[in-house]
PDB file of C-alpha atoms and ligand atoms in Angstrom:
ATOM      1  CA  MET A   1      39.579  61.785 133.818  1.00  0.00           C
ATOM      2  CA  ALA A   2      37.245  60.242 131.341  1.00  0.00           C
ATOM      3  CA  LYS A   3      38.535  62.494 128.608  1.00  0.00           C
ATOM      4  CA  HIS A   4      42.124  61.461 129.215  1.00  0.00           C
ATOM      5  CA  THR A   5      41.183  57.858 128.970  1.00  0.00           C
ATOM      6  CA  LEU A   6      39.498  58.450 125.614  1.00  0.00           C
ATOM      7  CA  LEU A   7      42.567  60.336 124.337  1.00  0.00           C
ATOM      8  CA  PHE A   8      44.823  57.602 125.428  1.00  0.00           C
ATOM      9  CA  LEU A   9      42.659  55.033 123.718  1.00  0.00           C
ATOM     10  CA  PHE A  10      42.621  57.070 120.520  1.00  0.00           C
ATOM     11  CA  LEU A  11      46.412  57.507 120.515  1.00  0.00           C
ATOM     12  CA  THR A  12      46.939  53.805 121.090  1.00  0.00           C
ATOM     13  CA  ILE A  13      44.722  52.895 118.115  1.00  0.00           C
ATOM     14  CA  CYS A  14      46.353  55.476 115.943  1.00  0.00           C
ATOM     15  CA  PHE A  15      49.873  54.323 116.787  1.00  0.00           C
ATOM     16  CA  GLY A  16      48.848  50.734 116.254  1.00  0.00           C
ATOM     17  CA  SER A  17      47.468  51.281 112.808  1.00  0.00           C
ATOM     18  CA  CYS A  18      49.588  54.138 111.510  1.00  0.00           C
ATOM     19  CA  LYS A  19      52.856  52.325 112.268  1.00  0.00           C
ATOM     20  CA  LYS A  20      51.967  49.510 109.878  1.00  0.00           C
ATOM     21  CA  GLU A  21      51.443  51.932 106.985  1.00  0.00           C
ATOM     22  CA  ALA A  22      54.886  53.547 107.563  1.00  0.00           C
ATOM     23  CA  ASP A  23      56.755  50.216 107.501  1.00  0.00           C
ATOM     24  CA  PRO A  24      57.197  49.243 103.840  1.00  0.00           C
ATOM     25  CA  GLU A  25      56.999  45.675 102.847  1.00  0.00           C
ATOM     26  CA  TYR A  26      59.139  43.547 100.614  1.00  0.00           C
ATOM     27  CA  ARG A  27      57.133  40.909  98.748  1.00  0.00           C
ATOM     28  CA  VAL A  28      58.407  39.725  95.373  1.00  0.00           C
ATOM     29  CA  PRO A  29      57.468  36.357  93.671  1.00  0.00           C
ATOM     30  CA  PRO A  30      60.573  34.015  93.350  1.00  0.00           C
ATOM     31  CA  GLU A  31      60.323  34.129  89.511  1.00  0.00           C
ATOM     32  CA  VAL A  32      60.632  37.913  89.505  1.00  0.00           C
ATOM     33  CA  GLU A  33      63.293  38.161  92.233  1.00  0.00           C
ATOM     34  CA  PRO A  34      66.330  37.508  89.894  1.00  0.00           C
ATOM     35  CA  TYR A  35      65.343  40.476  87.751  1.00  0.00           C
ATOM     36  CA  VAL A  36      65.084  42.836  90.710  1.00  0.00           C
ATOM     37  CA  GLN A  37      68.512  41.653  91.853  1.00  0.00           C
ATOM     38  CA  ALA A  38      69.861  42.196  88.350  1.00  0.00           C
ATOM     39  CA  PHE A  39      68.483  45.747  88.367  1.00  0.00           C
ATOM     40  CA  VAL A  40      70.308  46.474  91.645  1.00  0.00           C
ATOM     41  CA  LYS A  41      73.496  45.027  90.175  1.00  0.00           C
ATOM     42  CA  GLU A  42      73.257  47.083  86.911  1.00  0.00           C
ATOM     43  CA  ALA A  43      72.640  50.190  89.064  1.00  0.00           C
ATOM     44  CA  LYS A  44      75.698  49.448  91.122  1.00  0.00           C
ATOM     45  CA  LEU A  45      77.844  48.956  87.977  1.00  0.00           C
ATOM     46  CA  ARG A  46      76.832  52.524  87.068  1.00  0.00           C
ATOM     47  CA  GLY A  47      77.683  53.960  90.508  1.00  0.00           C
ATOM     48  CA  LEU A  48      74.172  53.982  91.912  1.00  0.00           C
ATOM     49  CA  GLU A  49      73.559  52.191  95.211  1.00  0.00           C
ATOM     50  CA  LEU A  50      69.862  51.129  95.257  1.00  0.00           C
ATOM     51  CA  LYS A  51      68.365  49.609  98.369  1.00  0.00           C
ATOM     52  CA  ILE A  52      65.131  47.952  97.337  1.00  0.00           C
ATOM     53  CA  ASP A  53      63.383  46.863 100.544  1.00  0.00           C
ATOM     54  CA  ASN A  54      60.065  48.566  99.964  1.00  0.00           C
ATOM     55  CA  LEU A  55      58.661  46.628  96.940  1.00  0.00           C
ATOM     56  CA  ILE A  56      55.526  44.610  96.307  1.00  0.00           C
ATOM     57  CA  VAL A  57      55.276  42.803  93.008  1.00  0.00           C
ATOM     58  CA  GLU A  58      52.244  40.878  92.072  1.00  0.00           C
ATOM     59  CA  PHE A  59      50.658  39.311  89.056  1.00  0.00           C
ATOM     60  CA  ALA A  60      47.150  40.480  88.285  1.00  0.00           C
ATOM     61  CA  GLN A  61      44.845  41.383  85.451  1.00  0.00           C
ATOM     62  CA  PRO A  62      45.673  44.986  84.518  1.00  0.00           C
ATOM     63  CA  ASP A  63      43.105  47.567  83.485  1.00  0.00           C
ATOM     64  CA  ALA A  64      43.579  46.858  79.861  1.00  0.00           C
ATOM     65  CA  ASN A  65      44.634  43.583  78.122  1.00  0.00           C
ATOM     66  CA  TYR A  66      47.490  45.087  76.250  1.00  0.00           C
ATOM     67  CA  ILE A  67      49.125  46.405  79.526  1.00  0.00           C
ATOM     68  CA  CYS A  68      51.799  44.073  80.898  1.00  0.00           C
ATOM     69  CA  GLY A  69      52.931  46.122  83.869  1.00  0.00           C
ATOM     70  CA  MET A  70      52.579  49.210  85.903  1.00  0.00           C
ATOM     71  CA  CYS A  71      54.296  50.984  88.868  1.00  0.00           C
ATOM     72  CA  LYS A  72      51.532  52.100  91.241  1.00  0.00           C
ATOM     73  CA  GLY A  73      52.374  55.240  93.250  1.00  0.00           C
ATOM     74  CA  PRO A  74      55.872  56.029  92.156  1.00  0.00           C
ATOM     75  CA  GLN A  75      55.920  58.936  94.680  1.00  0.00           C
ATOM     76  CA  THR A  76      55.186  56.816  97.783  1.00  0.00           C
ATOM     77  CA  ARG A  77      57.716  54.978  99.923  1.00  0.00           C
ATOM     78  CA  GLN A  78      56.009  51.631  99.351  1.00  0.00           C
ATOM     79  CA  LYS A  79      56.522  50.698  95.701  1.00  0.00           C
ATOM     80  CA  HIS A  80      53.996  48.482  94.057  1.00  0.00           C
ATOM     81  CA  ILE A  81      54.384  46.867  90.683  1.00  0.00           C
ATOM     82  CA  VAL A  82      51.639  44.921  88.946  1.00  0.00           C
ATOM     83  CA  LEU A  83      52.596  42.495  86.250  1.00  0.00           C
ATOM     84  CA  GLY A  84      49.968  41.310  83.734  1.00  0.00           C
ATOM     85  CA  ILE A  85      48.793  37.690  84.050  1.00  0.00           C
ATOM     86  CA  GLN A  86      48.246  37.516  80.266  1.00  0.00           C
ATOM     87  CA  GLU A  87      50.345  34.713  78.983  1.00  0.00           C
ATOM     88  CA  PHE A  88      52.244  36.794  76.446  1.00  0.00           C
ATOM     89  CA  CYS A  89      53.371  39.209  79.240  1.00  0.00           C
ATOM     90  CA  TRP A  90      55.335  36.578  81.202  1.00  0.00           C
ATOM     91  CA  LYS A  91      54.700  32.956  80.680  1.00  0.00           C
ATOM     92  CA  GLU A  92      55.331  33.061  77.000  1.00  0.00           C
ATOM     93  CA  ALA A  93      57.906  35.892  77.113  1.00  0.00           C
ATOM     94  CA  THR A  94      61.664  35.409  76.577  1.00  0.00           C
ATOM     95  CA  THR A  95      64.157  36.035  79.427  1.00  0.00           C
ATOM     96  CA  GLN A  96      65.146  39.321  77.890  1.00  0.00           C
ATOM     97  CA  THR A  97      61.583  40.490  77.497  1.00  0.00           C
ATOM     98  CA  ARG A  98      60.871  39.649  81.088  1.00  0.00           C
ATOM     99  CA  GLU A  99      63.858  41.532  82.268  1.00  0.00           C
ATOM    100  CA  GLY A 100      62.907  44.434  80.008  1.00  0.00           C
ATOM    101  CA  LEU A 101      59.422  44.559  81.520  1.00  0.00           C
ATOM    102  CA  VAL A 102      60.697  44.378  85.132  1.00  0.00           C
ATOM    103  CA  PHE A 103      63.454  46.986  84.466  1.00  0.00           C
ATOM    104  CA  HIS A 104      60.978  49.263  82.830  1.00  0.00           C
ATOM    105  CA  GLU A 105      58.620  49.180  85.847  1.00  0.00           C
ATOM    106  CA  LEU A 106      61.569  49.496  88.288  1.00  0.00           C
ATOM    107  CA  ALA A 107      62.771  52.603  86.358  1.00  0.00           C
ATOM    108  CA  HIS A 108      59.295  54.160  86.883  1.00  0.00           C
ATOM    109  CA  CYS A 109      59.362  53.295  90.526  1.00  0.00           C
ATOM    110  CA  TYR A 110      62.991  53.875  91.508  1.00  0.00           C
ATOM    111  CA  LEU A 111      64.540  56.146  88.884  1.00  0.00           C
ATOM    112  CA  ALA A 112      61.572  58.481  88.357  1.00  0.00           C
ATOM    113  CA  ARG A 113      61.718  57.666  84.598  1.00  0.00           C
ATOM    114  CA  LEU A 114      58.702  58.558  82.466  1.00  0.00           C
ATOM    115  CA  HIS A 115      57.738  57.260  79.112  1.00  0.00           C
ATOM    116  CA  THR A 116      59.601  58.491  76.044  1.00  0.00           C
ATOM    117  CA  SER A 117      58.967  57.611  72.376  1.00  0.00           C
ATOM    118  CA  LYS A 118      62.344  58.910  71.166  1.00  0.00           C
ATOM    119  CA  ALA A 119      63.569  56.794  68.280  1.00  0.00           C
ATOM    120  CA  PHE A 120      66.609  56.236  66.026  1.00  0.00           C
ATOM    121  CA  ALA A 121      66.667  57.102  62.327  1.00  0.00           C
ATOM    122  CA  ASP A 122      65.361  53.667  61.405  1.00  0.00           C
ATOM    123  CA  GLY A 123      62.401  53.975  63.744  1.00  0.00           C
ATOM    124  CA  THR A 124      63.656  51.754  66.562  1.00  0.00           C
ATOM    125  CA  TYR A 125      62.853  52.977  70.047  1.00  0.00           C
ATOM    126  CA  ALA A 126      65.894  54.614  71.633  1.00  0.00           C
ATOM    127  CA  SER A 127      64.709  53.736  75.202  1.00  0.00           C
ATOM    128  CA  LEU A 128      63.426  50.875  77.207  1.00  0.00           C
ATOM    129  CA  MET A 129      61.097  53.550  78.588  1.00  0.00           C
ATOM    130  CA  ASN A 130      59.075  53.543  75.379  1.00  0.00           C
ATOM    131  CA  PRO A 131      55.312  53.076  76.000  1.00  0.00           C
ATOM    132  CA  ASP A 132      54.719  49.730  74.305  1.00  0.00           C
ATOM    133  CA  ASN A 133      57.702  47.549  73.642  1.00  0.00           C
ATOM    134  CA  THR A 134      59.893  45.781  76.231  1.00  0.00           C
ATOM    135  CA  GLU A 135      61.439  43.483  73.602  1.00  0.00           C
ATOM    136  CA  VAL A 136      63.972  45.974  72.470  1.00  0.00           C
ATOM    137  CA  TYR A 137      67.012  43.713  73.296  1.00  0.00           C
ATOM    138  CA  SER A 138      65.290  40.345  73.112  1.00  0.00           C
ATOM    139  CA  ILE A 139      65.708  37.227  70.939  1.00  0.00           C
ATOM    140  CA  CYS A 140      62.824  36.089  68.863  1.00  0.00           C
ATOM    141  CA  LEU A 141      60.516  33.557  70.415  1.00  0.00           C
ATOM    142  CA  TYR A 142      59.934  31.839  67.074  1.00  0.00           C
ATOM    143  CA  PRO A 143      62.902  32.646  64.820  1.00  0.00           C
ATOM    144  CA  ILE A 144      61.643  32.787  61.207  1.00  0.00           C
ATOM    145  CA  ASP A 145      65.165  33.030  59.854  1.00  0.00           C
ATOM    146  CA  ASN A 146      68.635  33.653  61.200  1.00  0.00           C
ATOM    147  CA  GLY A 147      68.621  37.293  60.342  1.00  0.00           C
ATOM    148  CA  ASN A 148      70.167  39.818  62.707  1.00  0.00           C
ATOM    149  CA  ASP A 149      66.785  41.262  63.457  1.00  0.00           C
ATOM    150  CA  CYS A 150      65.907  38.206  65.422  1.00  0.00           C
ATOM    151  CA  ASP A 151      68.623  38.418  67.991  1.00  0.00           C
ATOM    152  CA  LYS A 152      69.000  41.880  69.583  1.00  0.00           C
ATOM    153  CA  ARG A 153      70.748  40.720  72.747  1.00  0.00           C
ATOM    154  CA  ALA A 154      73.836  42.763  71.767  1.00  0.00           C
ATOM    155  CA  ARG A 155      71.729  45.909  72.234  1.00  0.00           C
ATOM    156  CA  ARG A 156      71.173  45.268  75.959  1.00  0.00           C
ATOM    157  CA  GLN A 157      74.159  47.213  77.106  1.00  0.00           C
ATOM    158  CA  TYR A 158      72.979  50.382  75.374  1.00  0.00           C
ATOM    159  CA  TYR A 159      69.374  50.119  76.654  1.00  0.00           C
ATOM    160  CA  ILE A 160      70.474  49.532  80.264  1.00  0.00           C
ATOM    161  CA  ASP A 161      72.963  52.465  79.960  1.00  0.00           C
ATOM    162  CA  GLU A 162      70.184  54.661  78.707  1.00  0.00           C
ATOM    163  CA  LEU A 163      67.820  53.534  81.483  1.00  0.00           C
ATOM    164  CA  PHE A 164      70.270  55.002  84.070  1.00  0.00           C
ATOM    165  CA  ASP A 165      71.484  57.897  81.926  1.00  0.00           C
ATOM    166  CA  GLU A 166      69.219  59.470  79.385  1.00  0.00           C
ATOM    167  CA  THR A 167      72.115  61.280  77.748  1.00  0.00           C
ATOM    168  CA  THR A 168      73.726  58.035  76.649  1.00  0.00           C
ATOM    169  CA  PRO A 169      75.000  58.612  73.038  1.00  0.00           C
ATOM    170  CA  THR A 170      73.541  56.757  70.083  1.00  0.00           C
ATOM    171  CA  PRO A 171      75.202  53.266  69.811  1.00  0.00           C
ATOM    172  CA  ALA A 172      77.055  52.108  66.725  1.00  0.00           C
ATOM    173  CA  TRP A 173      74.349  49.686  65.741  1.00  0.00           C
ATOM    174  CA  ALA A 174      71.775  52.474  65.409  1.00  0.00           C
ATOM    175  CA  ARG A 175      73.974  54.843  63.347  1.00  0.00           C
TER     176      ARG A 175
HETATM  177 ZN1   ZN B   1      55.663  52.331  81.594  1.00  0.00          ZN
END
């Protein structure tokens, strides 16, 4: 009889704690939420229904100062994105750069995308999944002149297309 009681206790404890691990959480800061919603919308526009209800996003100091984001455990049900607290990562970044950063991490977490350094003939990264630049379709923070190089917003369509489909052809602006 004592054995059964112990077993029952053990099972109760296990069920109590194991269940919590299996239930994914959704916890995203309000300033990041619009970009997560935008990602879901862009996915839908390309025929992909994404249900993001298992995501934790938090601002923290990453392992190295130059890192602005990471997707922890892309294989697990609970997705966890850490965004760098360095000012250049978020506070001082443009809307497009913020979106680029969040989209890059979400692509790691939800699209199983890995880094790629593929580039166009002029050396411009051909993917938002490049290892170090999430400003590929951004405007300049401090425009030095009115040159075309300072406003790359027209390139957004291509980079988002490529995010969801790696076989997206080279756009006109890169030919
Ligand atoms: Zn990355």
